CSV table of C-alpha atoms in Angstrom, one decimal:
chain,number,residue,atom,x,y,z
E,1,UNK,CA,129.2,107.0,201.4
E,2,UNK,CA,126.1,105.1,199.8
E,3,UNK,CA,126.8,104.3,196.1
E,4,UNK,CA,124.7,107.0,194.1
E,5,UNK,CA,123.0,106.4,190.5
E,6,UNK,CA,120.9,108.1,188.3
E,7,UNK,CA,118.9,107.0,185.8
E,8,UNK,CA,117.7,109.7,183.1
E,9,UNK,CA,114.8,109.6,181.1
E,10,UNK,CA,115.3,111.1,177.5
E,11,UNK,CA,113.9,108.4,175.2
E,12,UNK,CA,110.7,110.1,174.2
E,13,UNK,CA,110.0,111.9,171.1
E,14,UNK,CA,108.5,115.4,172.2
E,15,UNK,CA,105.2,114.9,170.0
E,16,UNK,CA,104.3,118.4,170.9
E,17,UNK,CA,107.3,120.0,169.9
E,18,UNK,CA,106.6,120.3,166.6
E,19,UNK,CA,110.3,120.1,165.6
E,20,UNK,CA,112.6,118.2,163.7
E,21,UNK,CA,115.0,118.5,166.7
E,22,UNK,CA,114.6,116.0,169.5
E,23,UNK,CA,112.9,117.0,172.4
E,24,UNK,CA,115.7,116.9,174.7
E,25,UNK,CA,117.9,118.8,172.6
E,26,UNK,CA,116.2,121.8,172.6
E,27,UNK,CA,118.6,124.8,174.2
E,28,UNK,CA,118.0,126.7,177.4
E,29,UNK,CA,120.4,129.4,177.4
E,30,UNK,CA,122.1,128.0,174.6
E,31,UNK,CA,123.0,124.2,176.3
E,32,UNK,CA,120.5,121.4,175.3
E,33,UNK,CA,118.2,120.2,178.1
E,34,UNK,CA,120.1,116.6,178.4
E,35,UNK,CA,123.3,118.4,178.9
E,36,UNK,CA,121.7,120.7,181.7
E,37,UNK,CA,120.9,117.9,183.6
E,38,UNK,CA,124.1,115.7,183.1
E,39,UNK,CA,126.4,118.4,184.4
E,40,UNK,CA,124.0,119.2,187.4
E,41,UNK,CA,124.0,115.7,188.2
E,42,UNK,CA,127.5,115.5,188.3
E,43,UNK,CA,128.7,117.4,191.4
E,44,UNK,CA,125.9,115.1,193.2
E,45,UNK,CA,128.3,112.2,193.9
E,46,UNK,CA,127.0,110.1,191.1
E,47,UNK,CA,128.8,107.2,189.9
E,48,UNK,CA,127.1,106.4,187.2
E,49,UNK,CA,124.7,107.9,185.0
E,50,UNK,CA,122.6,106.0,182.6
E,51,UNK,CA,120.9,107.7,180.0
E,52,UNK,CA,118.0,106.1,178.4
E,53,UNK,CA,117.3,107.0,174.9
E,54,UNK,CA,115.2,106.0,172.0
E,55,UNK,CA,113.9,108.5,169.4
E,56,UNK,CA,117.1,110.5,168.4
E,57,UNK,CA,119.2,108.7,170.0
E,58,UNK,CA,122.2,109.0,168.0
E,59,UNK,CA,122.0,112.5,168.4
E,60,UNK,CA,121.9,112.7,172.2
E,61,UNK,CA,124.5,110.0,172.3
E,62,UNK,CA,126.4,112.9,169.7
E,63,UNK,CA,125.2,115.5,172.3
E,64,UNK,CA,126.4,113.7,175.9
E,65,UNK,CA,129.4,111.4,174.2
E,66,UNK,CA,130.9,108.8,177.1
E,67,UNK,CA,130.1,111.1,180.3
E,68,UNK,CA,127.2,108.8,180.4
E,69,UNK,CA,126.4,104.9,179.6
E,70,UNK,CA,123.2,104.1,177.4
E,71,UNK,CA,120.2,102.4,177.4
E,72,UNK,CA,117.7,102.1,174.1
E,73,UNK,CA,114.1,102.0,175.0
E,74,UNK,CA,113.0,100.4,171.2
E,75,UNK,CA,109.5,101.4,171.8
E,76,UNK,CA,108.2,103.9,174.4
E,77,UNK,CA,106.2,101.7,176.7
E,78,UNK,CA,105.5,104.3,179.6
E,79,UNK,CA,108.2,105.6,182.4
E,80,UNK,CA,108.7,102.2,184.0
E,81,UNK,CA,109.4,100.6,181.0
E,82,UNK,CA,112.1,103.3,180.5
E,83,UNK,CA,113.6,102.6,183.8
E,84,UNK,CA,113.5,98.9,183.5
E,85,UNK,CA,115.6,99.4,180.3
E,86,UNK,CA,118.8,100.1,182.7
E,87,UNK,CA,118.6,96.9,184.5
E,88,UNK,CA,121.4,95.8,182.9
E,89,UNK,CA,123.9,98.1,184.1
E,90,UNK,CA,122.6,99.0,187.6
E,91,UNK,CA,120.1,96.0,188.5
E,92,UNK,CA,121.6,94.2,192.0
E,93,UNK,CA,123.7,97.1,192.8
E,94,UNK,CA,124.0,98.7,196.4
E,95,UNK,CA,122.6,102.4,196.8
E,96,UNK,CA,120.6,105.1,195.8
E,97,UNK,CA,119.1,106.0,192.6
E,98,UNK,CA,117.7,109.6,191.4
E,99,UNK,CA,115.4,109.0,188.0
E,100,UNK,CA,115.4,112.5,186.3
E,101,UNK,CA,113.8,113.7,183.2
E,102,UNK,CA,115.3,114.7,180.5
E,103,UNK,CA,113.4,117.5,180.1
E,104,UNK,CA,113.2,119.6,183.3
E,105,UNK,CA,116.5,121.9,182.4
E,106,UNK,CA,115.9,124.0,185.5
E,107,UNK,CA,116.7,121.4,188.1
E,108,UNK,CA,119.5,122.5,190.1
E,109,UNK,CA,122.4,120.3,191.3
E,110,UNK,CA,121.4,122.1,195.5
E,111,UNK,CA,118.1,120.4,194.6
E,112,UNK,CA,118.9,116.9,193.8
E,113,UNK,CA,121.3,116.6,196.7
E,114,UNK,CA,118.8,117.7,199.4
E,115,UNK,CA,116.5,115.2,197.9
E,116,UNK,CA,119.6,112.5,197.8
E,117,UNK,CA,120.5,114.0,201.8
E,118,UNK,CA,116.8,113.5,203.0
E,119,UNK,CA,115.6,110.0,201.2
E,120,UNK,CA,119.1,108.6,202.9
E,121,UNK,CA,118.5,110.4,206.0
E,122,UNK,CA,114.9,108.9,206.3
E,123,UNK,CA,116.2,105.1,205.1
E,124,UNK,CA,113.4,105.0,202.7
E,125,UNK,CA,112.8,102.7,199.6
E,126,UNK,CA,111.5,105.4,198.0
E,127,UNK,CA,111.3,109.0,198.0
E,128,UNK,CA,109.1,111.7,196.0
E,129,UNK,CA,110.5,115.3,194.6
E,130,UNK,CA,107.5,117.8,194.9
E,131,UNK,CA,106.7,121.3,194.6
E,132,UNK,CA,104.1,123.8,195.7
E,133,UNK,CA,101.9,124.9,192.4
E,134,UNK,CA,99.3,127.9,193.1
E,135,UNK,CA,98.0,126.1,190.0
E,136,UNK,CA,98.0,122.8,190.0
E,137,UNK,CA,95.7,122.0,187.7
E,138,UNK,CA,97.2,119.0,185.1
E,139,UNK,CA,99.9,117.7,187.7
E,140,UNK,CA,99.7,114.8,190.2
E,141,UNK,CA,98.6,115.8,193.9
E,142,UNK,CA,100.7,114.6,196.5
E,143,UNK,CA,98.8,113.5,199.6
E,144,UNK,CA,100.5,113.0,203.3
E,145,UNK,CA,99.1,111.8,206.4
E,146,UNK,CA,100.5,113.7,209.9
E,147,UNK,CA,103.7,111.8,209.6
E,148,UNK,CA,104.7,113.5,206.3
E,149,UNK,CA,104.4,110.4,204.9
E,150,UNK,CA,102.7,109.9,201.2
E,151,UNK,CA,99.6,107.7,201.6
E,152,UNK,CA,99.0,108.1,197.7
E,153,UNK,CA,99.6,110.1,194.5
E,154,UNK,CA,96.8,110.9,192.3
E,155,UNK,CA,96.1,112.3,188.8
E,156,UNK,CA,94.2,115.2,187.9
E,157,UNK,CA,91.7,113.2,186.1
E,158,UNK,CA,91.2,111.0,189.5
E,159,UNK,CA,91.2,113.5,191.6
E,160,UNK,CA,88.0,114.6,193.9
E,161,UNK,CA,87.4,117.9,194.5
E,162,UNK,CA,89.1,117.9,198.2
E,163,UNK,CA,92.2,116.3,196.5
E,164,UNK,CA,92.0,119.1,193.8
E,165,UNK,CA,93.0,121.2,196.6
E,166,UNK,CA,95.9,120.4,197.6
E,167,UNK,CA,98.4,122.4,195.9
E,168,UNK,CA,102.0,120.0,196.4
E,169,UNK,CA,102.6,118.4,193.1
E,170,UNK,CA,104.7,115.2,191.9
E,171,UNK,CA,107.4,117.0,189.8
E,172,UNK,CA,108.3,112.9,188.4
E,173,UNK,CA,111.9,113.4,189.8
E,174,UNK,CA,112.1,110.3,192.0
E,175,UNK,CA,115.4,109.2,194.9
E,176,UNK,CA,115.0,105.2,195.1
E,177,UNK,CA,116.8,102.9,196.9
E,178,UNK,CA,118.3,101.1,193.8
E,179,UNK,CA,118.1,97.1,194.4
E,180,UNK,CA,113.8,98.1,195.4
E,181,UNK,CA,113.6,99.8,192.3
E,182,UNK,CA,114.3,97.2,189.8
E,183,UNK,CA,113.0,94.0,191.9
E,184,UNK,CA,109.5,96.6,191.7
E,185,UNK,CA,109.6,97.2,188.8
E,186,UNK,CA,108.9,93.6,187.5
E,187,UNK,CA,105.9,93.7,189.4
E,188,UNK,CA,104.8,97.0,187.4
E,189,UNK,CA,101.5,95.7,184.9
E,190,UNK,CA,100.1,97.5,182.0
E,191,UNK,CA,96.7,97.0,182.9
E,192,UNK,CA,95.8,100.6,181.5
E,193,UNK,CA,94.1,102.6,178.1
E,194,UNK,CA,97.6,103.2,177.7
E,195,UNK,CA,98.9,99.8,177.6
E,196,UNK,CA,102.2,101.3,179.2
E,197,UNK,CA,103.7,100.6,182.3
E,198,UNK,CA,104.0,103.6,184.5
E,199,UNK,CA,107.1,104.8,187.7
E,200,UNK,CA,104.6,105.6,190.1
E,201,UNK,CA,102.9,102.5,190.3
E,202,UNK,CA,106.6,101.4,192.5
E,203,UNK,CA,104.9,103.9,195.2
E,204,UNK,CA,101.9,102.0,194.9
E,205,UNK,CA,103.3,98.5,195.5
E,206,UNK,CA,105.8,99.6,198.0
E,207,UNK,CA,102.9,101.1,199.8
E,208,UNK,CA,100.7,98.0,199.4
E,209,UNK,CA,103.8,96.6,201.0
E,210,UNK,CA,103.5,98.3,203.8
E,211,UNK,CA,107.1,100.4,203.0
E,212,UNK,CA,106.7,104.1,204.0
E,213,UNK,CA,107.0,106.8,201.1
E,214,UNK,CA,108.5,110.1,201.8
E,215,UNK,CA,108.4,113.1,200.1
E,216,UNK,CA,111.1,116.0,199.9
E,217,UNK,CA,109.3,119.8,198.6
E,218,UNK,CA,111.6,121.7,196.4
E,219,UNK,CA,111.7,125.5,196.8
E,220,UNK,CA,110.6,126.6,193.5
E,221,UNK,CA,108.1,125.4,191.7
E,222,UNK,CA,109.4,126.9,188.5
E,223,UNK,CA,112.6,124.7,188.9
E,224,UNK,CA,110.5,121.6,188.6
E,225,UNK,CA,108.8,122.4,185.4
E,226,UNK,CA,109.3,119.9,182.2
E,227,UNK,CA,109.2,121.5,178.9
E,228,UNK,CA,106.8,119.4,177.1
E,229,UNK,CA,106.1,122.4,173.7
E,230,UNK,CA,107.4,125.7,172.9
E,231,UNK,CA,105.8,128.0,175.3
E,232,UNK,CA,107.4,126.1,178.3
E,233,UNK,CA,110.7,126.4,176.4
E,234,UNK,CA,110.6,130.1,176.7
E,235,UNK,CA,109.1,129.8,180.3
E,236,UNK,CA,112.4,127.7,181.0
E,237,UNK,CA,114.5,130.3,179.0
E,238,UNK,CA,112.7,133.0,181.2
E,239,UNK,CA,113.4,131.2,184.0
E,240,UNK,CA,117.3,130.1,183.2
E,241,UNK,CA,118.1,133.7,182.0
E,242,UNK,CA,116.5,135.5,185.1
E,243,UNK,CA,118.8,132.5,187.7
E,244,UNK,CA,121.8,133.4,185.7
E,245,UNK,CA,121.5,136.8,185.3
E,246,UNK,CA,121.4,137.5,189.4
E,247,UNK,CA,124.1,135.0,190.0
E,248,UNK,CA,126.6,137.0,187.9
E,249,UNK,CA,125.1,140.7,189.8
E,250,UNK,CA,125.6,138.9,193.0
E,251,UNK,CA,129.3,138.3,191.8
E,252,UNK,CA,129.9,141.9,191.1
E,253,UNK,CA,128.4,142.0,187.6
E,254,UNK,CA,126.4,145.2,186.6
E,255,UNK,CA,124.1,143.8,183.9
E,256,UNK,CA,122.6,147.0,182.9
E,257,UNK,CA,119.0,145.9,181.5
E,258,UNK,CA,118.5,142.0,182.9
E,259,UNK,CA,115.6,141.6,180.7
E,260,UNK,CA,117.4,142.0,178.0
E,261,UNK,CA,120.9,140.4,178.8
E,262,UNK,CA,121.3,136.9,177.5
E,263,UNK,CA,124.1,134.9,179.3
E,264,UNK,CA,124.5,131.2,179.0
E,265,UNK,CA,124.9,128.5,181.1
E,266,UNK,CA,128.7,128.0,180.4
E,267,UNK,CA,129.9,131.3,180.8
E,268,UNK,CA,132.1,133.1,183.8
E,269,UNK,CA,132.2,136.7,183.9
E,270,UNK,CA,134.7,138.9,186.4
E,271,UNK,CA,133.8,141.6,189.1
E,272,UNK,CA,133.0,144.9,187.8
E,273,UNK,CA,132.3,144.3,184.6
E,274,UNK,CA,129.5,146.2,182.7
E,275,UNK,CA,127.0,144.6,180.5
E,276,UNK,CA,125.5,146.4,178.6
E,277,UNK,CA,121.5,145.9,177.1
E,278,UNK,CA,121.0,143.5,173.9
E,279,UNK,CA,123.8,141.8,174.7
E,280,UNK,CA,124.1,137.7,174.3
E,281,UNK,CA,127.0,136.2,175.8
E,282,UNK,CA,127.1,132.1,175.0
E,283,UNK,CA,128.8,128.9,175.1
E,284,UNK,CA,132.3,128.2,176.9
E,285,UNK,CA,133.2,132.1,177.0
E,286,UNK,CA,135.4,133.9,180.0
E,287,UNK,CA,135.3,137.3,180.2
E,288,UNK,CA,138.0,139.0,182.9
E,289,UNK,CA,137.5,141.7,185.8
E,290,UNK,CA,136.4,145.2,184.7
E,291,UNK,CA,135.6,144.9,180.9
E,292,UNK,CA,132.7,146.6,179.2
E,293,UNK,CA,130.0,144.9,177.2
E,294,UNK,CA,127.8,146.1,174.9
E,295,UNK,CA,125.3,147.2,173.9
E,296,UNK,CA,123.8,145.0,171.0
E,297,UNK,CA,126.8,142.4,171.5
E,298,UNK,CA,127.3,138.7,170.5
E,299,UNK,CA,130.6,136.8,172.3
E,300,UNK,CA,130.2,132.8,171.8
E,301,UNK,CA,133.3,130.4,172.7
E,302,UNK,CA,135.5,133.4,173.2
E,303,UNK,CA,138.0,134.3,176.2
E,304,UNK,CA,138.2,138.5,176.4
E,305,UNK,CA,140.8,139.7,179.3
E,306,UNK,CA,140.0,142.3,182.1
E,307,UNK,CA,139.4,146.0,181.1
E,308,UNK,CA,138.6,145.4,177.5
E,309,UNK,CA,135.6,147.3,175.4
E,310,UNK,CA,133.3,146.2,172.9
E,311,UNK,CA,130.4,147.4,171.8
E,312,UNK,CA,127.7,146.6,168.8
E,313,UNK,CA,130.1,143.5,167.5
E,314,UNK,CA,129.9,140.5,166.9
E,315,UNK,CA,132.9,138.2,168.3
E,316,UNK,CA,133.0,134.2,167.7
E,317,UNK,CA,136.0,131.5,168.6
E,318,UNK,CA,138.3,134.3,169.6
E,319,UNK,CA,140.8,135.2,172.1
E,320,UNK,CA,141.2,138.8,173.2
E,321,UNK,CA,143.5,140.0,175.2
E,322,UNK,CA,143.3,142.9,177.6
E,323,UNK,CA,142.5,146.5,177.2
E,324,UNK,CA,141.6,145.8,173.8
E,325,UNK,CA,138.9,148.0,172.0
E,326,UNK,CA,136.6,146.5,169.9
E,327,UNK,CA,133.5,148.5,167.8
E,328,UNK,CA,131.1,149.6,167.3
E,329,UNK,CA,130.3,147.3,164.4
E,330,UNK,CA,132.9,144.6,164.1
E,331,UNK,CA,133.2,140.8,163.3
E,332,UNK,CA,135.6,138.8,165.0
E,333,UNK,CA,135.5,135.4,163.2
E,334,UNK,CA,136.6,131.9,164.3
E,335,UNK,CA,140.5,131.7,165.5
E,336,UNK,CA,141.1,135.5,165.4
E,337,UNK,CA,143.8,136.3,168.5
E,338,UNK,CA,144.4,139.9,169.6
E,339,UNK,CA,147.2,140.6,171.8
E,340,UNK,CA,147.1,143.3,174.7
E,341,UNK,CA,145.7,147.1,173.6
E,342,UNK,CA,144.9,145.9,170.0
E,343,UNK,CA,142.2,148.1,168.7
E,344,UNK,CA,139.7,147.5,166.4
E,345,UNK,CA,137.4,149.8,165.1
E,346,UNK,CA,133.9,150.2,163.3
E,347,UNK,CA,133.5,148.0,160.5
E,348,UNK,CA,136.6,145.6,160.6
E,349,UNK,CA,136.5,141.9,160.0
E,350,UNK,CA,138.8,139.6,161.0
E,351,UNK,CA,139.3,135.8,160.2
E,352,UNK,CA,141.7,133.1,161.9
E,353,UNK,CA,144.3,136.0,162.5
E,354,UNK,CA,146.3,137.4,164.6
E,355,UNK,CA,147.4,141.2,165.6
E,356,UNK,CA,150.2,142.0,168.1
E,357,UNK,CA,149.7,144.3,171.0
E,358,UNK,CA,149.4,147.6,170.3
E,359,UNK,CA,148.5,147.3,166.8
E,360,UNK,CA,145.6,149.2,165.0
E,361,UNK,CA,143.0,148.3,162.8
E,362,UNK,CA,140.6,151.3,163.0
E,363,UNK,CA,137.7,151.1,160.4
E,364,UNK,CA,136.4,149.9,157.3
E,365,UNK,CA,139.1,146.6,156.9
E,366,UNK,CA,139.1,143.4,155.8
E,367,UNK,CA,142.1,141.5,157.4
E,368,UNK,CA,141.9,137.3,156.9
E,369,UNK,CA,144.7,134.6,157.2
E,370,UNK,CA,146.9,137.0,158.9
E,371,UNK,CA,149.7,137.3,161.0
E,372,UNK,CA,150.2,141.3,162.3
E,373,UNK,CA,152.8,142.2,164.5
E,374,UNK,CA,152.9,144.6,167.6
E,375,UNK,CA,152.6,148.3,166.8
E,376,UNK,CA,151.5,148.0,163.4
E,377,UNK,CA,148.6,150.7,161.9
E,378,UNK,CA,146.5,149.2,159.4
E,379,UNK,CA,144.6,152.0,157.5
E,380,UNK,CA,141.4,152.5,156.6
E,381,UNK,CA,139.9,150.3,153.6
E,382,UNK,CA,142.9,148.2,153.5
E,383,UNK,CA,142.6,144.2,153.1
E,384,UNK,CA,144.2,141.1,152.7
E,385,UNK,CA,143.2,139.5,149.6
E,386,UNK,CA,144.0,136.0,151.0
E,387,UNK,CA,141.9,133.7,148.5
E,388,UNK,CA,142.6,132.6,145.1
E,389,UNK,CA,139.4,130.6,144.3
E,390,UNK,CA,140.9,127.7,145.7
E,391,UNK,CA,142.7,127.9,148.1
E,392,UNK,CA,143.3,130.5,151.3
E,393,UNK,CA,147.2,131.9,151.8
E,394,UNK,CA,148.8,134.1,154.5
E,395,UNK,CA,149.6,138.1,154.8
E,396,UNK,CA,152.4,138.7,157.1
E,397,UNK,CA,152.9,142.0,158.6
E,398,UNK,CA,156.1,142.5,160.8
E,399,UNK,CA,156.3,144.7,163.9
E,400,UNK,CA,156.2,148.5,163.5
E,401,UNK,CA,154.6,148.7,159.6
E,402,UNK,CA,152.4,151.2,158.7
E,403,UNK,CA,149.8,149.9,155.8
E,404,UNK,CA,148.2,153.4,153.9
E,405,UNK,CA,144.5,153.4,153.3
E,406,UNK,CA,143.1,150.9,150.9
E,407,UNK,CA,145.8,148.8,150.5
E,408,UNK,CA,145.3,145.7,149.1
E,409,UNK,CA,147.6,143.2,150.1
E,410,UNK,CA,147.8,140.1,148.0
E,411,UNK,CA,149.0,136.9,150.0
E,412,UNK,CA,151.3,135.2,150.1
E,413,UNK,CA,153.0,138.2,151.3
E,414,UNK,CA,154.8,139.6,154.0
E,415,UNK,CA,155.8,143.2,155.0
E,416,UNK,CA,159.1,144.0,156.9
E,417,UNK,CA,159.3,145.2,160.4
E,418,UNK,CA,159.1,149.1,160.5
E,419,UNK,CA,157.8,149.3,155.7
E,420,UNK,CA,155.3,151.4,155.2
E,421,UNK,CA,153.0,150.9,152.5
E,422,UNK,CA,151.4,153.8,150.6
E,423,UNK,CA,147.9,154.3,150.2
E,424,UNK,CA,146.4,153.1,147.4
E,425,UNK,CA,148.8,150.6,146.4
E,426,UNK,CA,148.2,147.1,145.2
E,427,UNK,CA,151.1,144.7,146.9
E,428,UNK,CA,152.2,141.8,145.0
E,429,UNK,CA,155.9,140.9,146.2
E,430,UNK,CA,157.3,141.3,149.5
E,431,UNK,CA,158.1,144.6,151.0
E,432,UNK,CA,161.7,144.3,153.0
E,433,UNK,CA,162.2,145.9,156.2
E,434,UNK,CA,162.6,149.9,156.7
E,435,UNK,CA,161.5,150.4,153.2
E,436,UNK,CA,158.9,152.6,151.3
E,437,UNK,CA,156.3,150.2,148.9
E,438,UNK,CA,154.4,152.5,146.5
E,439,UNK,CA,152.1,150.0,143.8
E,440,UNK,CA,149.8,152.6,141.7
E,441,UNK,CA,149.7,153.9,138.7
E,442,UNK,CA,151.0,157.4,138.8
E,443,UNK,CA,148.2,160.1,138.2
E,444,UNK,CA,147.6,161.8,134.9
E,445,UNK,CA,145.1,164.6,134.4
E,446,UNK,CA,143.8,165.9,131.2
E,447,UNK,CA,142.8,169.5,131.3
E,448,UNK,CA,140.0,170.5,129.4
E,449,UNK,CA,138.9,166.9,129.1
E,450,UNK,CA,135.4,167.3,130.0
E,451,UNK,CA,134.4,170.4,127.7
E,452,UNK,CA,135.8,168.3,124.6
């Protein structure tokens, strides 16, 4: 198999942006635009990808880590000038090269390959990733003769009236073969108001050569798309949302309301599992086979087991285990772990915890730095008052207690296997197991108090 490269382009700033953020960086269901095309590239038989970066470049480097290598384009000198700034690492190496934009989050890994499959296939020095626009207004036109071949590529602002017509587009994803593209590109000038050099002008030299350009059309036009300012972000996030969303129905998903279903890019979901509307599921999450989702639900970086319910919560960092109930109205916060048929009702938070199967934390409950064994019934109001002002300290609560309604438990402290704590009390020592803890003041009334 031919060696396979890719070079991609992420060193400009994203003027229209109007953000503090780089431009690549922006999210598309929830994974920044960079990242989207890494991991797409990546089951494409690429051996090396070389990321060019300038403006923000620690960042992306922050973003991306060492799945890639780096180049830094100092000043942003036009798209050849980008490429040329890999000629270090790839420059008299055998194969093929695909030069990708940072930018164009859509592009699918199916995609790149056919375009890899045909430029090979064909034995071309250079091949040309198009779509078909019904609008085509602002893009380059692609022109063939009746070979298929390209006899030229032509701006909008060059354009005659005929060549508005045509409606095949350069999407400025490019398949080179890789030793061409860099002895080219030194022949590139920057003999334009720009003063930049530009990738295209390799067709136009190879052509002058007499070297035959191909072309390969991509499906969808909407898969080609850069995202150059904010209303071609949420195009993209349209676009990304709408792909995802009927990949996980065709995988025996109901997604009740896809309009209004946010799933990202990272996240697997089992058969016949219900989600439900307002419901945003993002990050590395995995939810099992028959669970119920929603409505009004956030799950980021969070594994939930088959047949498990929650609805109107909130649940972050956590591991939940099957046939767990969950809501309405509950916070799962980072490093909380419930075990099998945990329930947790309306208006519970929880915070790097963790409650044994079976046990029960139905409403209104604050439980943090916790360890709650199986069976255990945590009543109403009750909480773990786990910080001091300094420093955070851990409850314990052994299989088979029973913890009364507002309870305050005051860690360090543990609770026996099969105590019960009454309501009301206020527990400062540790309760051994099998015993009673009662920690209130004994009531008094005063009759007559009120009239005197």
């Amino acid at each position: 198999m031919t060696n396979r490269f890719a070079v991609v382009l992420a060193a400009g700033k994203g003027t229209r942006m109007k953000s503090n953020l780089y431009k690549v960086l922006h999210p598309v269901a929830g994974k920044p635009m960079v990242q989207h095309i890494v991991d797409q590239l990546k089951p494409c038989g690429i051996s090396e990808i070389v990321t060019i970066v300038g403006h923000g470049a620690e960042t992306v480097k922050s973003q991306l880590g060492d799945s890639v290598s780096y180049a830094i384009q100092e000043e942003q000198l036009g798209t050849g000038h980008a490429v040329m700034q890999a000629e270090e690492q790839l420059q008299n190496k055998a194969g093929t090269t695909l030069v990708v934009c940072g930018d164009t989050p859509l592009l699918t890994a199916e995609t790149m390959e056919q375009l890899v499959q045909f430029h090979q296939s064909k034995k071309a020095k250079a091949t040309i990733l198009t779509a078909h626009a019904e609008n085509p207004a602002g893009y380059g036109r692609v022109l063939r003769n009746e070979a298929g071949e390209v006899v030229k590529i032509v701006e909008q602002k060059d354009a005659s009236e005929a060549e508005k017509k045509v409606q095949e587009i350069n999407t400025g994803t490019y398949c080179f073969d890789n030793k061409v593209l860099f002895e080219t590109l030194k022949q590139v000038g920057n003999d334009n108001s720009q003063g930049e050099y530009y990738l295209p002008d390799v067709i136009e030299i190879l052509k002058e050569q007499g070297e035959p350009i191909f072309a390969w059309q991509s499906e969808h036009f909407h898969e080609t798309m850069g995202v150059n300012d904010r209303v071609a972000l949420s195009e993209a996030e349209k676009w990304m949302k709408k792909r995802t969303n009927e990949h996980w129905m065709r995988e025996g998903v109901t997604i009740v309301d896809p309009e209004n279903t946010y799933i990202g890019a990272d996240v697997t979901i089992g058969r016949d599992t219900v989600i439900e509307p307002g419901t945003m599921i993002q990050g590395d999450t995995q939810i099992g086979e028959s669970c119920h989702i929603g409505p009004q639900t956030e799950i980021k970086n969070s594994s939930i087991a088959g047949s498990t319910t929650i609805k109107q919560s909130v649940v972050h960092d956590s591991a939940v285990g099957s046939r767990v109930s969950i809501g309405p109205f509950a916070h799962l916060r980072p490093q909380t772990e419930l075990a099998d048929e945990v329930k947790v009702g309306n208006f519970v938070e929880l915070k790097k915890m963790k409650m044994g199967e079976g046990s029960k934390a139905s409403h209104l409950s604050y439980l943090g730095d916790a360890d709650i064994g199986k069976g255990v019934n945590v009543g109403c109001g009750s909480i773990t008052v786990n910080y001091d002002g300094k420093n955070k300290h851990l409850t314990k609560v052994e299989d088979g207690a029973f913890i009364g309604c507002n309870s305050n438990l005051i860690a360090p402290v543990t609770i026996g296997a099969g105590s019960y704590v009454a309501a009301g009390s206020t527990i400062t020592d540790d309760v051994p197991g099998d015993s009673l803890a009662i920690a209130r003041e004994r009531q008094t009334v005063k009759e007559g108090y009120i009239k005197k």
